[in-house]
Amino acid sequence: MESSLYTFFFVDPWPWWLGGICIGLLVPAMYYFFNTPLGVSTGYRNILKIMLPGSKLRYLNSAECLDVFNWRFFFLTGIIVGAFISARVSGLAWFTGEMGIFTTRLDWSFLSQAVWFLGGGLLLGLGARIAHGCTSGHSIHGIANLDRASIITTLLFVIGGIITVHLINVFVLGGM
Amino acid sequence: MLRKLGFLGCGIFFGFSLSRVGASNYDLIYGLFSGTDLKLAWVIITAIIVGYGGMRWLHWRGGRGYRGQVITVIKKPLSWLTPVGGILFGVGWGMAGACPGTVLAQVGEGKILGLFTMAGIVGGTYIYAWLVEKGLIP
């Protein structure tokens, strides 16, 4: 019994409802304890500012990021640590070049892969800043608070994703 | 310091949940947008409903936190540029198979390619800062 419970929580992928409940509870919990909205992407400004400490760019010198080691830094660090723990308890390898069908169905060189994911990241970073939030800030926190901007933005996230995956099917995976 | 440790704890809980449910799995993002595996859609919808219920509950309790502090929810700005950002983000989400939160989970799990997505997001944030500096974006 004990080992099957361990397997359920720590080895097998969680069912959708368990993940949904845990992630959803973070929204009210972070308000209840810290009066802070759930959100990740703004924290990348902290990382950027740590890399460019002397930058004069106005965006990196606004009042909200005077302290780069504010709550956002700790929250982002926690996500990495939490996933690290998840990988350890479920017995994954320490490092892997795997990225789902992207690496099982394609045999791109490491350089091509790096450029592809760097490009995807650039769009994520720029897009999130222009839209004032990402999946956690808009799609989960924003819609849970019935924010009109978040509902519109999430629809566009999904439209962009669907178009991209269809283009990947046709031009990269070759009509899967 | 206790507050910062609290956020570290929230992050650990978030990262652990994202990783355990498979939000850091490229194939599940691919399935979400190709319509072949909607598990993550159900995760997001459940999270929204639970988050909404929790916020209603906090409101019903008088909109106050554990020490009685007033909870303030600020709506996000909406302009003609917001949809542009949304589409750019969506394309990046489809390409990288991750969003700014789940890529941190990928990196924590030891997925090397996630590091490039992460570096790209930092770069994209820099491009935004530069566009703001030049007055090209309000």
PDB file of C-alpha atoms in Angstrom:
ATOM      1  CA  MET A   1       0.000   0.000   0.000  1.00  0.00           C
ATOM      2  CA  GLU A   2       2.723   2.394   1.029  1.00  0.00           C
ATOM      3  CA  SER A   3       4.791   1.706  -2.057  1.00  0.00           C
ATOM      4  CA  SER A   4       1.838   2.157  -4.406  1.00  0.00           C
ATOM      5  CA  LEU A   5       1.091   5.531  -2.780  1.00  0.00           C
ATOM      6  CA  TYR A   6       4.744   6.466  -3.284  1.00  0.00           C
ATOM      7  CA  THR A   7       4.482   5.457  -6.939  1.00  0.00           C
ATOM      8  CA  PHE A   8       1.283   7.472  -7.384  1.00  0.00           C
ATOM      9  CA  PHE A   9       2.720  10.708  -5.980  1.00  0.00           C
ATOM     10  CA  PHE A  10       6.391  10.495  -6.841  1.00  0.00           C
ATOM     11  CA  VAL A  11       6.974   8.183  -9.817  1.00  0.00           C
ATOM     12  CA  ASP A  12       3.989   8.031 -12.185  1.00  0.00           C
ATOM     13  CA  PRO A  13       2.885  11.236 -13.905  1.00  0.00           C
ATOM     14  CA  TRP A  14       0.094  12.870 -11.904  1.00  0.00           C
ATOM     15  CA  PRO A  15      -3.456  12.704 -13.281  1.00  0.00           C
ATOM     16  CA  TRP A  16      -4.632  16.053 -14.688  1.00  0.00           C
ATOM     17  CA  TRP A  17      -6.925  16.808 -11.764  1.00  0.00           C
ATOM     18  CA  LEU A  18      -4.176  16.518  -9.148  1.00  0.00           C
ATOM     19  CA  GLY A  19      -1.872  18.854 -11.063  1.00  0.00           C
ATOM     20  CA  GLY A  20      -4.731  21.266 -11.730  1.00  0.00           C
ATOM     21  CA  ILE A  21      -5.761  21.386  -8.066  1.00  0.00           C
ATOM     22  CA  CYS A  22      -2.203  21.946  -6.784  1.00  0.00           C
ATOM     23  CA  ILE A  23      -1.391  24.651  -9.347  1.00  0.00           C
ATOM     24  CA  GLY A  24      -4.790  26.337  -8.887  1.00  0.00           C
ATOM     25  CA  LEU A  25      -4.429  26.445  -5.086  1.00  0.00           C
ATOM     26  CA  LEU A  26      -1.284  28.551  -5.473  1.00  0.00           C
ATOM     27  CA  VAL A  27      -3.350  31.518  -6.730  1.00  0.00           C
ATOM     28  CA  PRO A  28      -5.395  32.084  -3.526  1.00  0.00           C
ATOM     29  CA  ALA A  29      -2.539  30.813  -1.316  1.00  0.00           C
ATOM     30  CA  MET A  30      -0.113  33.448  -2.606  1.00  0.00           C
ATOM     31  CA  TYR A  31      -2.723  36.157  -2.022  1.00  0.00           C
ATOM     32  CA  TYR A  32      -3.605  34.809   1.420  1.00  0.00           C
ATOM     33  CA  PHE A  33      -0.021  34.660   2.680  1.00  0.00           C
ATOM     34  CA  PHE A  34       1.756  37.350   0.675  1.00  0.00           C
ATOM     35  CA  ASN A  35      -0.896  39.441  -1.123  1.00  0.00           C
ATOM     36  CA  THR A  36       1.058  38.683  -4.304  1.00  0.00           C
ATOM     37  CA  PRO A  37      -0.241  37.582  -7.717  1.00  0.00           C
ATOM     38  CA  LEU A  38       1.113  34.312  -9.135  1.00  0.00           C
ATOM     39  CA  GLY A  39       3.431  35.098 -12.046  1.00  0.00           C
ATOM     40  CA  VAL A  40       6.728  33.942 -13.476  1.00  0.00           C
ATOM     41  CA  SER A  41       7.784  35.870 -16.577  1.00  0.00           C
ATOM     42  CA  THR A  42       8.494  39.230 -14.879  1.00  0.00           C
ATOM     43  CA  GLY A  43      11.100  37.368 -12.820  1.00  0.00           C
ATOM     44  CA  TYR A  44      13.249  37.071 -15.950  1.00  0.00           C
ATOM     45  CA  ARG A  45      13.948  40.771 -15.509  1.00  0.00           C
ATOM     46  CA  ASN A  46      15.716  39.845 -12.268  1.00  0.00           C
ATOM     47  CA  ILE A  47      17.873  37.301 -14.123  1.00  0.00           C
ATOM     48  CA  LEU A  48      18.653  39.883 -16.836  1.00  0.00           C
ATOM     49  CA  LYS A  49      19.567  42.490 -14.242  1.00  0.00           C
ATOM     50  CA  ILE A  50      21.842  40.031 -12.426  1.00  0.00           C
ATOM     51  CA  MET A  51      23.619  39.481 -15.766  1.00  0.00           C
ATOM     52  CA  LEU A  52      23.804  43.221 -16.569  1.00  0.00           C
ATOM     53  CA  PRO A  53      24.209  44.835 -13.138  1.00  0.00           C
ATOM     54  CA  GLY A  54      25.407  48.205 -14.488  1.00  0.00           C
ATOM     55  CA  SER A  55      22.763  48.599 -17.198  1.00  0.00           C
ATOM     56  CA  LYS A  56      21.178  52.024 -17.505  1.00  0.00           C
ATOM     57  CA  LEU A  57      18.085  50.691 -19.308  1.00  0.00           C
ATOM     58  CA  ARG A  58      15.011  52.246 -17.703  1.00  0.00           C
ATOM     59  CA  TYR A  59      13.153  48.919 -17.618  1.00  0.00           C
ATOM     60  CA  LEU A  60      15.922  47.446 -15.474  1.00  0.00           C
ATOM     61  CA  ASN A  61      15.945  50.379 -13.069  1.00  0.00           C
ATOM     62  CA  SER A  62      12.285  50.772 -12.170  1.00  0.00           C
ATOM     63  CA  ALA A  63      11.175  50.697  -8.551  1.00  0.00           C
ATOM     64  CA  GLU A  64       9.896  47.087  -8.610  1.00  0.00           C
ATOM     65  CA  CYS A  65      13.319  45.643  -9.384  1.00  0.00           C
ATOM     66  CA  LEU A  66      15.666  47.732  -7.234  1.00  0.00           C
ATOM     67  CA  ASP A  67      16.316  44.515  -5.307  1.00  0.00           C
ATOM     68  CA  VAL A  68      17.055  41.741  -7.809  1.00  0.00           C
ATOM     69  CA  PHE A  69      16.848  39.212  -4.989  1.00  0.00           C
ATOM     70  CA  ASN A  70      13.203  40.056  -4.275  1.00  0.00           C
ATOM     71  CA  TRP A  71      10.406  37.486  -4.037  1.00  0.00           C
ATOM     72  CA  ARG A  72      10.467  36.804  -7.778  1.00  0.00           C
ATOM     73  CA  PHE A  73      14.045  35.553  -7.628  1.00  0.00           C
ATOM     74  CA  PHE A  74      13.184  33.133  -4.828  1.00  0.00           C
ATOM     75  CA  PHE A  75       9.989  31.968  -6.544  1.00  0.00           C
ATOM     76  CA  LEU A  76      11.802  31.218  -9.832  1.00  0.00           C
ATOM     77  CA  THR A  77      14.628  29.465  -8.002  1.00  0.00           C
ATOM     78  CA  GLY A  78      12.023  27.376  -6.178  1.00  0.00           C
ATOM     79  CA  ILE A  79      10.515  26.145  -9.464  1.00  0.00           C
ATOM     80  CA  ILE A  80      13.916  24.801 -10.548  1.00  0.00           C
ATOM     81  CA  VAL A  81      14.471  23.175  -7.143  1.00  0.00           C
ATOM     82  CA  GLY A  82      10.959  21.663  -7.105  1.00  0.00           C
ATOM     83  CA  ALA A  83      11.396  20.088 -10.531  1.00  0.00           C
ATOM     84  CA  PHE A  84      14.857  18.870  -9.508  1.00  0.00           C
ATOM     85  CA  ILE A  85      13.303  17.110  -6.507  1.00  0.00           C
ATOM     86  CA  SER A  86      10.588  15.661  -8.759  1.00  0.00           C
ATOM     87  CA  ALA A  87      13.211  14.233 -11.115  1.00  0.00           C
ATOM     88  CA  ARG A  88      15.206  12.759  -8.217  1.00  0.00           C
ATOM     89  CA  VAL A  89      12.263  11.027  -6.499  1.00  0.00           C
ATOM     90  CA  SER A  90      10.995   9.606  -9.780  1.00  0.00           C
ATOM     91  CA  GLY A  91      14.427   8.299 -10.675  1.00  0.00           C
ATOM     92  CA  LEU A  92      15.220  10.261 -13.865  1.00  0.00           C
ATOM     93  CA  ALA A  93      18.763  10.718 -15.153  1.00  0.00           C
ATOM     94  CA  TRP A  94      20.567  13.852 -13.909  1.00  0.00           C
ATOM     95  CA  PHE A  95      20.946  15.278 -17.419  1.00  0.00           C
ATOM     96  CA  THR A  96      19.231  14.517 -20.699  1.00  0.00           C
ATOM     97  CA  GLY A  97      19.287  15.900 -24.235  1.00  0.00           C
ATOM     98  CA  GLU A  98      15.747  14.545 -24.694  1.00  0.00           C
ATOM     99  CA  MET A  99      12.905  16.861 -25.727  1.00  0.00           C
ATOM    100  CA  GLY A 100      10.024  14.526 -26.663  1.00  0.00           C
ATOM    101  CA  ILE A 101       9.207  14.005 -30.333  1.00  0.00           C
ATOM    102  CA  PHE A 102      11.492  16.902 -31.144  1.00  0.00           C
ATOM    103  CA  THR A 103      14.474  14.679 -30.431  1.00  0.00           C
ATOM    104  CA  THR A 104      12.949  11.216 -31.012  1.00  0.00           C
ATOM    105  CA  ARG A 105      11.560  11.989 -34.489  1.00  0.00           C
ATOM    106  CA  LEU A 106      14.188  14.451 -35.686  1.00  0.00           C
ATOM    107  CA  ASP A 107      17.955  14.036 -35.795  1.00  0.00           C
ATOM    108  CA  TRP A 108      18.998  17.672 -35.823  1.00  0.00           C
ATOM    109  CA  SER A 109      22.514  18.671 -34.851  1.00  0.00           C
ATOM    110  CA  PHE A 110      22.933  20.071 -31.345  1.00  0.00           C
ATOM    111  CA  LEU A 111      23.623  23.508 -32.838  1.00  0.00           C
ATOM    112  CA  SER A 112      20.341  23.502 -34.809  1.00  0.00           C
ATOM    113  CA  GLN A 113      18.449  22.424 -31.704  1.00  0.00           C
ATOM    114  CA  ALA A 114      20.100  25.159 -29.640  1.00  0.00           C
ATOM    115  CA  VAL A 115      19.216  27.826 -32.219  1.00  0.00           C
ATOM    116  CA  TRP A 116      15.595  26.590 -32.436  1.00  0.00           C
ATOM    117  CA  PHE A 117      15.006  26.661 -28.680  1.00  0.00           C
ATOM    118  CA  LEU A 118      16.845  29.960 -28.310  1.00  0.00           C
ATOM    119  CA  GLY A 119      14.539  31.406 -30.975  1.00  0.00           C
ATOM    120  CA  GLY A 120      11.444  30.024 -29.257  1.00  0.00           C
ATOM    121  CA  GLY A 121      12.684  31.519 -25.997  1.00  0.00           C
ATOM    122  CA  LEU A 122      13.231  34.948 -27.557  1.00  0.00           C
ATOM    123  CA  LEU A 123       9.604  34.989 -28.748  1.00  0.00           C
ATOM    124  CA  LEU A 124       8.393  33.802 -25.327  1.00  0.00           C
ATOM    125  CA  GLY A 125      10.355  36.500 -23.514  1.00  0.00           C
ATOM    126  CA  LEU A 126       9.438  39.352 -25.844  1.00  0.00           C
ATOM    127  CA  GLY A 127       5.822  38.225 -26.176  1.00  0.00           C
ATOM    128  CA  ALA A 128       5.322  37.821 -22.444  1.00  0.00           C
ATOM    129  CA  ARG A 129       6.641  41.320 -21.758  1.00  0.00           C
ATOM    130  CA  ILE A 130       4.532  42.961 -24.483  1.00  0.00           C
ATOM    131  CA  ALA A 131       1.445  41.053 -23.269  1.00  0.00           C
ATOM    132  CA  HIS A 132       2.298  41.767 -19.581  1.00  0.00           C
ATOM    133  CA  GLY A 133       2.321  38.143 -18.510  1.00  0.00           C
ATOM    134  CA  CYS A 134       2.682  34.476 -19.361  1.00  0.00           C
ATOM    135  CA  THR A 135       0.750  31.268 -18.811  1.00  0.00           C
ATOM    136  CA  SER A 136       0.859  31.516 -15.027  1.00  0.00           C
ATOM    137  CA  GLY A 137       0.206  35.244 -14.731  1.00  0.00           C
ATOM    138  CA  HIS A 138      -2.451  35.503 -17.459  1.00  0.00           C
ATOM    139  CA  SER A 139      -3.931  32.087 -18.189  1.00  0.00           C
ATOM    140  CA  ILE A 140      -4.139  30.835 -14.603  1.00  0.00           C
ATOM    141  CA  HIS A 141      -3.961  33.818 -12.242  1.00  0.00           C
ATOM    142  CA  GLY A 142      -5.626  36.306 -14.599  1.00  0.00           C
ATOM    143  CA  ILE A 143      -8.551  34.166 -15.747  1.00  0.00           C
ATOM    144  CA  ALA A 144      -9.122  32.922 -12.158  1.00  0.00           C
ATOM    145  CA  ASN A 145      -9.638  36.609 -11.335  1.00  0.00           C
ATOM    146  CA  LEU A 146     -11.833  37.112 -14.436  1.00  0.00           C
ATOM    147  CA  ASP A 147      -9.416  39.643 -15.944  1.00  0.00           C
ATOM    148  CA  ARG A 148     -10.560  40.546 -19.474  1.00  0.00           C
ATOM    149  CA  ALA A 149      -6.987  41.216 -20.661  1.00  0.00           C
ATOM    150  CA  SER A 150      -5.985  37.721 -19.522  1.00  0.00           C
ATOM    151  CA  ILE A 151      -8.856  36.009 -21.324  1.00  0.00           C
ATOM    152  CA  ILE A 152      -8.010  37.793 -24.600  1.00  0.00           C
ATOM    153  CA  THR A 153      -4.281  37.173 -24.201  1.00  0.00           C
ATOM    154  CA  THR A 154      -4.766  33.477 -23.409  1.00  0.00           C
ATOM    155  CA  LEU A 155      -6.886  33.016 -26.550  1.00  0.00           C
ATOM    156  CA  LEU A 156      -4.034  34.519 -28.571  1.00  0.00           C
ATOM    157  CA  PHE A 157      -1.435  32.334 -26.806  1.00  0.00           C
ATOM    158  CA  VAL A 158      -3.446  29.298 -27.844  1.00  0.00           C
ATOM    159  CA  ILE A 159      -4.021  30.536 -31.425  1.00  0.00           C
ATOM    160  CA  GLY A 160      -0.276  31.205 -31.778  1.00  0.00           C
ATOM    161  CA  GLY A 161       0.514  27.754 -30.390  1.00  0.00           C
ATOM    162  CA  ILE A 162      -1.946  25.947 -32.662  1.00  0.00           C
ATOM    163  CA  ILE A 163      -0.662  27.733 -35.791  1.00  0.00           C
ATOM    164  CA  THR A 164       2.944  26.980 -34.846  1.00  0.00           C
ATOM    165  CA  VAL A 165       2.365  23.287 -34.159  1.00  0.00           C
ATOM    166  CA  HIS A 166       0.530  22.945 -37.481  1.00  0.00           C
ATOM    167  CA  LEU A 167       3.448  24.611 -39.284  1.00  0.00           C
ATOM    168  CA  ILE A 168       5.847  22.292 -37.434  1.00  0.00           C
ATOM    169  CA  ASN A 169       3.759  19.311 -38.589  1.00  0.00           C
ATOM    170  CA  VAL A 170       3.885  20.373 -42.216  1.00  0.00           C
ATOM    171  CA  PHE A 171       7.378  21.834 -42.567  1.00  0.00           C
ATOM    172  CA  VAL A 172       9.467  20.215 -39.848  1.00  0.00           C
ATOM    173  CA  LEU A 173       7.979  16.806 -39.093  1.00  0.00           C
ATOM    174  CA  GLY A 174       6.757  16.412 -42.664  1.00  0.00           C
ATOM    175  CA  GLY A 175       2.996  15.982 -42.511  1.00  0.00           C
ATOM    176  CA  MET A 176       2.537  13.814 -39.443  1.00  0.00           C
TER     177      MET A 176
ATOM    178  CA  MET B   1      13.725  36.536   5.083  1.00  0.00           C
ATOM    179  CA  LEU B   2      10.828  34.335   6.204  1.00  0.00           C
ATOM    180  CA  ARG B   3       8.779  35.893   3.394  1.00  0.00           C
ATOM    181  CA  LYS B   4      11.457  35.024   0.838  1.00  0.00           C
ATOM    182  CA  LEU B   5      11.657  31.461   2.141  1.00  0.00           C
ATOM    183  CA  GLY B   6       7.879  31.335   1.783  1.00  0.00           C
ATOM    184  CA  PHE B   7       8.201  32.241  -1.891  1.00  0.00           C
ATOM    185  CA  LEU B   8      10.955  29.670  -2.288  1.00  0.00           C
ATOM    186  CA  GLY B   9       8.522  27.125  -0.824  1.00  0.00           C
ATOM    187  CA  CYS B  10       5.729  28.229  -3.199  1.00  0.00           C
ATOM    188  CA  GLY B  11       8.170  27.905  -6.107  1.00  0.00           C
ATOM    189  CA  ILE B  12       9.219  24.420  -5.021  1.00  0.00           C
ATOM    190  CA  PHE B  13       5.561  23.367  -4.771  1.00  0.00           C
ATOM    191  CA  PHE B  14       4.853  24.908  -8.205  1.00  0.00           C
ATOM    192  CA  GLY B  15       7.910  23.372  -9.875  1.00  0.00           C
ATOM    193  CA  PHE B  16       7.246  19.966  -8.320  1.00  0.00           C
ATOM    194  CA  SER B  17       3.598  20.036  -9.458  1.00  0.00           C
ATOM    195  CA  LEU B  18       4.472  21.187 -13.001  1.00  0.00           C
ATOM    196  CA  SER B  19       7.057  18.453 -13.308  1.00  0.00           C
ATOM    197  CA  ARG B  20       4.898  15.683 -11.791  1.00  0.00           C
ATOM    198  CA  VAL B  21       1.869  16.429 -13.982  1.00  0.00           C
ATOM    199  CA  GLY B  22       4.036  16.564 -17.117  1.00  0.00           C
ATOM    200  CA  ALA B  23       3.778  20.259 -17.984  1.00  0.00           C
ATOM    201  CA  SER B  24       7.518  20.162 -18.672  1.00  0.00           C
ATOM    202  CA  ASN B  25       7.023  17.387 -21.242  1.00  0.00           C
ATOM    203  CA  TYR B  26       7.447  18.598 -24.841  1.00  0.00           C
ATOM    204  CA  ASP B  27       5.043  15.957 -26.173  1.00  0.00           C
ATOM    205  CA  LEU B  28       2.186  17.131 -23.936  1.00  0.00           C
ATOM    206  CA  ILE B  29       2.539  20.728 -25.186  1.00  0.00           C
ATOM    207  CA  TYR B  30       2.624  19.361 -28.729  1.00  0.00           C
ATOM    208  CA  GLY B  31      -0.507  17.327 -27.936  1.00  0.00           C
ATOM    209  CA  LEU B  32      -2.222  20.377 -26.464  1.00  0.00           C
ATOM    210  CA  PHE B  33      -1.792  22.444 -29.637  1.00  0.00           C
ATOM    211  CA  SER B  34      -2.292  19.634 -32.147  1.00  0.00           C
ATOM    212  CA  GLY B  35      -5.382  18.436 -30.278  1.00  0.00           C
ATOM    213  CA  THR B  36      -4.033  14.891 -29.939  1.00  0.00           C
ATOM    214  CA  ASP B  37      -3.591  14.945 -26.132  1.00  0.00           C
ATOM    215  CA  LEU B  38      -5.545  17.512 -24.133  1.00  0.00           C
ATOM    216  CA  LYS B  39      -4.222  16.552 -20.684  1.00  0.00           C
ATOM    217  CA  LEU B  40      -2.620  19.976 -20.146  1.00  0.00           C
ATOM    218  CA  ALA B  41      -5.811  21.738 -21.218  1.00  0.00           C
ATOM    219  CA  TRP B  42      -7.587  19.913 -18.388  1.00  0.00           C
ATOM    220  CA  VAL B  43      -4.785  20.802 -15.992  1.00  0.00           C
ATOM    221  CA  ILE B  44      -5.096  24.505 -16.887  1.00  0.00           C
ATOM    222  CA  ILE B  45      -8.910  24.487 -16.769  1.00  0.00           C
ATOM    223  CA  THR B  46      -8.888  22.724 -13.384  1.00  0.00           C
ATOM    224  CA  ALA B  47      -6.301  25.200 -12.067  1.00  0.00           C
ATOM    225  CA  ILE B  48      -8.445  28.139 -13.228  1.00  0.00           C
ATOM    226  CA  ILE B  49     -11.580  26.731 -11.561  1.00  0.00           C
ATOM    227  CA  VAL B  50      -9.745  25.932  -8.302  1.00  0.00           C
ATOM    228  CA  GLY B  51      -8.041  29.350  -8.384  1.00  0.00           C
ATOM    229  CA  TYR B  52     -11.366  31.089  -9.012  1.00  0.00           C
ATOM    230  CA  GLY B  53     -13.041  29.145  -6.189  1.00  0.00           C
ATOM    231  CA  GLY B  54     -10.201  30.010  -3.828  1.00  0.00           C
ATOM    232  CA  MET B  55     -10.380  33.697  -4.720  1.00  0.00           C
ATOM    233  CA  ARG B  56     -14.171  33.669  -4.176  1.00  0.00           C
ATOM    234  CA  TRP B  57     -13.591  32.030  -0.796  1.00  0.00           C
ATOM    235  CA  LEU B  58     -11.033  34.701   0.175  1.00  0.00           C
ATOM    236  CA  HIS B  59     -13.487  37.378  -0.931  1.00  0.00           C
ATOM    237  CA  TRP B  60     -16.294  35.749   1.073  1.00  0.00           C
ATOM    238  CA  ARG B  61     -14.040  35.781   4.142  1.00  0.00           C
ATOM    239  CA  GLY B  62     -13.722  39.558   3.753  1.00  0.00           C
ATOM    240  CA  GLY B  63     -10.825  39.696   1.268  1.00  0.00           C
ATOM    241  CA  ARG B  64      -8.164  39.529   3.955  1.00  0.00           C
ATOM    242  CA  GLY B  65      -5.004  37.480   4.359  1.00  0.00           C
ATOM    243  CA  TYR B  66      -3.883  35.408   7.326  1.00  0.00           C
ATOM    244  CA  ARG B  67      -2.827  38.419   9.381  1.00  0.00           C
ATOM    245  CA  GLY B  68      -5.900  40.402   8.381  1.00  0.00           C
ATOM    246  CA  GLN B  69      -4.066  42.322   5.656  1.00  0.00           C
ATOM    247  CA  VAL B  70      -6.275  43.570   2.798  1.00  0.00           C
ATOM    248  CA  ILE B  71      -5.864  41.563  -0.433  1.00  0.00           C
ATOM    249  CA  THR B  72      -5.573  43.685  -3.586  1.00  0.00           C
ATOM    250  CA  VAL B  73      -6.021  42.199  -7.053  1.00  0.00           C
ATOM    251  CA  ILE B  74      -4.781  44.510  -9.804  1.00  0.00           C
ATOM    252  CA  LYS B  75      -6.100  43.947 -13.340  1.00  0.00           C
ATOM    253  CA  LYS B  76      -3.495  43.778 -16.078  1.00  0.00           C
ATOM    254  CA  PRO B  77      -3.262  46.532 -18.706  1.00  0.00           C
ATOM    255  CA  LEU B  78      -4.881  45.890 -22.103  1.00  0.00           C
ATOM    256  CA  SER B  79      -3.790  47.808 -25.205  1.00  0.00           C
ATOM    257  CA  TRP B  80      -3.642  47.279 -28.969  1.00  0.00           C
ATOM    258  CA  LEU B  81      -0.182  45.756 -28.413  1.00  0.00           C
ATOM    259  CA  THR B  82      -1.411  43.049 -26.039  1.00  0.00           C
ATOM    260  CA  PRO B  83      -2.658  40.732 -28.849  1.00  0.00           C
ATOM    261  CA  VAL B  84       0.686  41.158 -30.657  1.00  0.00           C
ATOM    262  CA  GLY B  85       2.511  39.982 -27.546  1.00  0.00           C
ATOM    263  CA  GLY B  86       0.019  37.138 -27.169  1.00  0.00           C
ATOM    264  CA  ILE B  87       0.661  35.808 -30.680  1.00  0.00           C
ATOM    265  CA  LEU B  88       4.463  36.117 -30.352  1.00  0.00           C
ATOM    266  CA  PHE B  89       4.267  34.257 -27.061  1.00  0.00           C
ATOM    267  CA  GLY B  90       2.045  31.547 -28.540  1.00  0.00           C
ATOM    268  CA  VAL B  91       4.496  30.926 -31.402  1.00  0.00           C
ATOM    269  CA  GLY B  92       7.339  30.673 -28.880  1.00  0.00           C
ATOM    270  CA  TRP B  93       5.269  28.327 -26.713  1.00  0.00           C
ATOM    271  CA  GLY B  94       4.695  26.015 -29.691  1.00  0.00           C
ATOM    272  CA  MET B  95       8.346  26.114 -30.799  1.00  0.00           C
ATOM    273  CA  ALA B  96       9.966  25.581 -27.415  1.00  0.00           C
ATOM    274  CA  GLY B  97       7.264  23.331 -25.961  1.00  0.00           C
ATOM    275  CA  ALA B  98       7.506  25.358 -22.787  1.00  0.00           C
ATOM    276  CA  CYS B  99       6.447  28.631 -21.214  1.00  0.00           C
ATOM    277  CA  PRO B 100       8.522  30.784 -18.841  1.00  0.00           C
ATOM    278  CA  GLY B 101       7.413  28.703 -15.839  1.00  0.00           C
ATOM    279  CA  THR B 102       7.666  25.197 -17.254  1.00  0.00           C
ATOM    280  CA  VAL B 103      11.076  25.815 -18.835  1.00  0.00           C
ATOM    281  CA  LEU B 104      12.444  26.308 -15.313  1.00  0.00           C
ATOM    282  CA  ALA B 105      10.948  22.923 -14.470  1.00  0.00           C
ATOM    283  CA  GLN B 106      12.657  21.438 -17.570  1.00  0.00           C
ATOM    284  CA  VAL B 107      15.974  22.872 -16.432  1.00  0.00           C
ATOM    285  CA  GLY B 108      15.440  21.523 -12.917  1.00  0.00           C
ATOM    286  CA  GLU B 109      14.751  18.080 -14.397  1.00  0.00           C
ATOM    287  CA  GLY B 110      18.065  18.260 -16.246  1.00  0.00           C
ATOM    288  CA  LYS B 111      16.789  18.867 -19.802  1.00  0.00           C
ATOM    289  CA  ILE B 112      19.756  20.526 -21.488  1.00  0.00           C
ATOM    290  CA  LEU B 113      17.738  22.114 -24.325  1.00  0.00           C
ATOM    291  CA  GLY B 114      15.619  23.945 -21.756  1.00  0.00           C
ATOM    292  CA  LEU B 115      18.690  26.043 -20.947  1.00  0.00           C
ATOM    293  CA  PHE B 116      18.554  27.537 -24.463  1.00  0.00           C
ATOM    294  CA  THR B 117      14.854  28.357 -24.129  1.00  0.00           C
ATOM    295  CA  MET B 118      15.631  29.985 -20.788  1.00  0.00           C
ATOM    296  CA  ALA B 119      18.497  32.000 -22.282  1.00  0.00           C
ATOM    297  CA  GLY B 120      16.149  33.043 -25.106  1.00  0.00           C
ATOM    298  CA  ILE B 121      13.543  34.332 -22.642  1.00  0.00           C
ATOM    299  CA  VAL B 122      16.206  36.445 -20.909  1.00  0.00           C
ATOM    300  CA  GLY B 123      17.217  37.719 -24.368  1.00  0.00           C
ATOM    301  CA  GLY B 124      13.612  38.478 -25.283  1.00  0.00           C
ATOM    302  CA  THR B 125      13.250  40.439 -22.050  1.00  0.00           C
ATOM    303  CA  TYR B 126      16.345  42.418 -23.068  1.00  0.00           C
ATOM    304  CA  ILE B 127      14.851  43.164 -26.507  1.00  0.00           C
ATOM    305  CA  TYR B 128      11.716  44.437 -24.742  1.00  0.00           C
ATOM    306  CA  ALA B 129      13.794  46.646 -22.428  1.00  0.00           C
ATOM    307  CA  TRP B 130      15.631  48.008 -25.473  1.00  0.00           C
ATOM    308  CA  LEU B 131      12.393  48.696 -27.406  1.00  0.00           C
ATOM    309  CA  VAL B 132      11.007  50.541 -24.367  1.00  0.00           C
ATOM    310  CA  GLU B 133      14.245  52.529 -24.071  1.00  0.00           C
ATOM    311  CA  LYS B 134      14.044  53.621 -27.720  1.00  0.00           C
ATOM    312  CA  GLY B 135      10.407  54.601 -27.276  1.00  0.00           C
ATOM    313  CA  LEU B 136       9.229  52.022 -29.833  1.00  0.00           C
ATOM    314  CA  ILE B 137       6.876  50.459 -27.269  1.00  0.00           C
ATOM    315  CA  PRO B 138       4.965  52.537 -24.725  1.00  0.00           C
TER     316      PRO B 138
END
